[in-house]
C-alpha cells in the first residue's frame, strides 16, 4: 500500500472561512427546490404517481 501525505489545510492570513449555516431549510424553500424535479418527472414519465412519490419524499425530508 502506498504511503500518502496527510491532508493539510493551508490558511492565508487575513482570510477567514465562512461559517456554515446550521438549522433547517424553510419548507417553502424546500418545496420550490423540489417542484422543478416533480414537473420534470411528470413530463418524462407522464404519470401522477411519480409526482406523488416525489412530493411524499419531500414531506418525509421535512419531517412531516
Tab-separated table of C-alpha atoms in Angstrom:
chain	number	residue	atom	x	y	z
A	1	UNK	CA	0.000	0.000	0.000
A	2	UNK	CA	1.364	3.394	-0.923
A	3	UNK	CA	2.121	5.947	1.735
A	4	UNK	CA	0.298	9.208	1.270
A	5	UNK	CA	0.921	12.593	2.792
A	6	UNK	CA	-1.643	13.694	5.344
A	7	UNK	CA	-4.094	16.269	4.133
A	8	UNK	CA	-3.397	19.711	5.442
A	9	UNK	CA	-5.189	22.987	5.181
A	10	UNK	CA	-3.222	25.998	4.097
A	11	UNK	CA	-4.681	29.177	5.502
A	12	UNK	CA	-3.943	32.538	4.025
A	13	UNK	CA	-3.508	35.308	6.580
A	14	UNK	CA	-6.405	37.724	6.577
A	15	UNK	CA	-8.866	35.268	5.045
A	16	UNK	CA	-11.373	33.564	7.234
A	17	UNK	CA	-13.618	30.708	6.334
A	18	UNK	CA	-17.305	31.493	6.116
A	19	UNK	CA	-19.259	29.928	8.936
A	20	UNK	CA	-21.561	27.159	7.814
A	21	UNK	CA	-25.235	27.612	8.311
A	22	UNK	CA	-26.864	25.266	10.713
A	23	UNK	CA	-30.511	24.581	11.119
A	24	UNK	CA	-33.294	23.619	8.803
A	25	UNK	CA	-34.381	24.993	5.468
A	26	UNK	CA	-37.742	26.743	5.330
A	27	UNK	CA	-40.473	24.397	3.986
A	28	UNK	CA	-41.387	26.840	1.211
A	29	UNK	CA	-37.770	26.936	0.006
A	30	UNK	CA	-37.591	23.144	0.028
A	31	UNK	CA	-40.843	22.954	-1.927
A	32	UNK	CA	-39.600	25.438	-4.519
A	33	UNK	CA	-36.414	23.395	-4.893
A	34	UNK	CA	-38.299	20.124	-5.433
A	35	UNK	CA	-41.030	21.487	-7.697
A	36	UNK	CA	-38.964	21.620	-10.936
A	37	UNK	CA	-37.919	17.992	-10.466
A	38	UNK	CA	-41.527	16.988	-9.873
A	39	UNK	CA	-42.604	18.717	-13.096
A	40	UNK	CA	-39.749	17.054	-14.988
A	41	UNK	CA	-40.790	13.636	-13.693
A	42	UNK	CA	-44.372	14.347	-14.711
A	43	UNK	CA	-43.333	15.240	-18.254
A	44	UNK	CA	-40.780	12.449	-18.721
A	45	UNK	CA	-42.725	9.584	-17.162
A	46	UNK	CA	-46.206	11.005	-17.818
A	47	UNK	CA	-47.664	9.902	-14.518
A	48	UNK	CA	-49.099	11.461	-11.397
A	49	UNK	CA	-47.778	8.560	-9.313
A	50	UNK	CA	-44.218	9.743	-9.843
A	51	UNK	CA	-45.099	13.285	-8.805
A	52	UNK	CA	-46.931	11.985	-5.735
A	53	UNK	CA	-43.911	9.867	-4.776
A	54	UNK	CA	-41.593	12.845	-5.124
A	55	UNK	CA	-43.908	15.039	-3.053
A	56	UNK	CA	-44.078	12.331	-0.415
A	57	UNK	CA	-40.275	12.156	-0.279
A	58	UNK	CA	-40.059	15.905	0.233
A	59	UNK	CA	-42.618	15.636	3.018
A	60	UNK	CA	-40.523	12.947	4.719
A	61	UNK	CA	-37.400	15.126	4.416
A	62	UNK	CA	-39.283	17.978	6.058
A	63	UNK	CA	-40.226	15.669	8.900
A	64	UNK	CA	-43.959	15.546	8.342
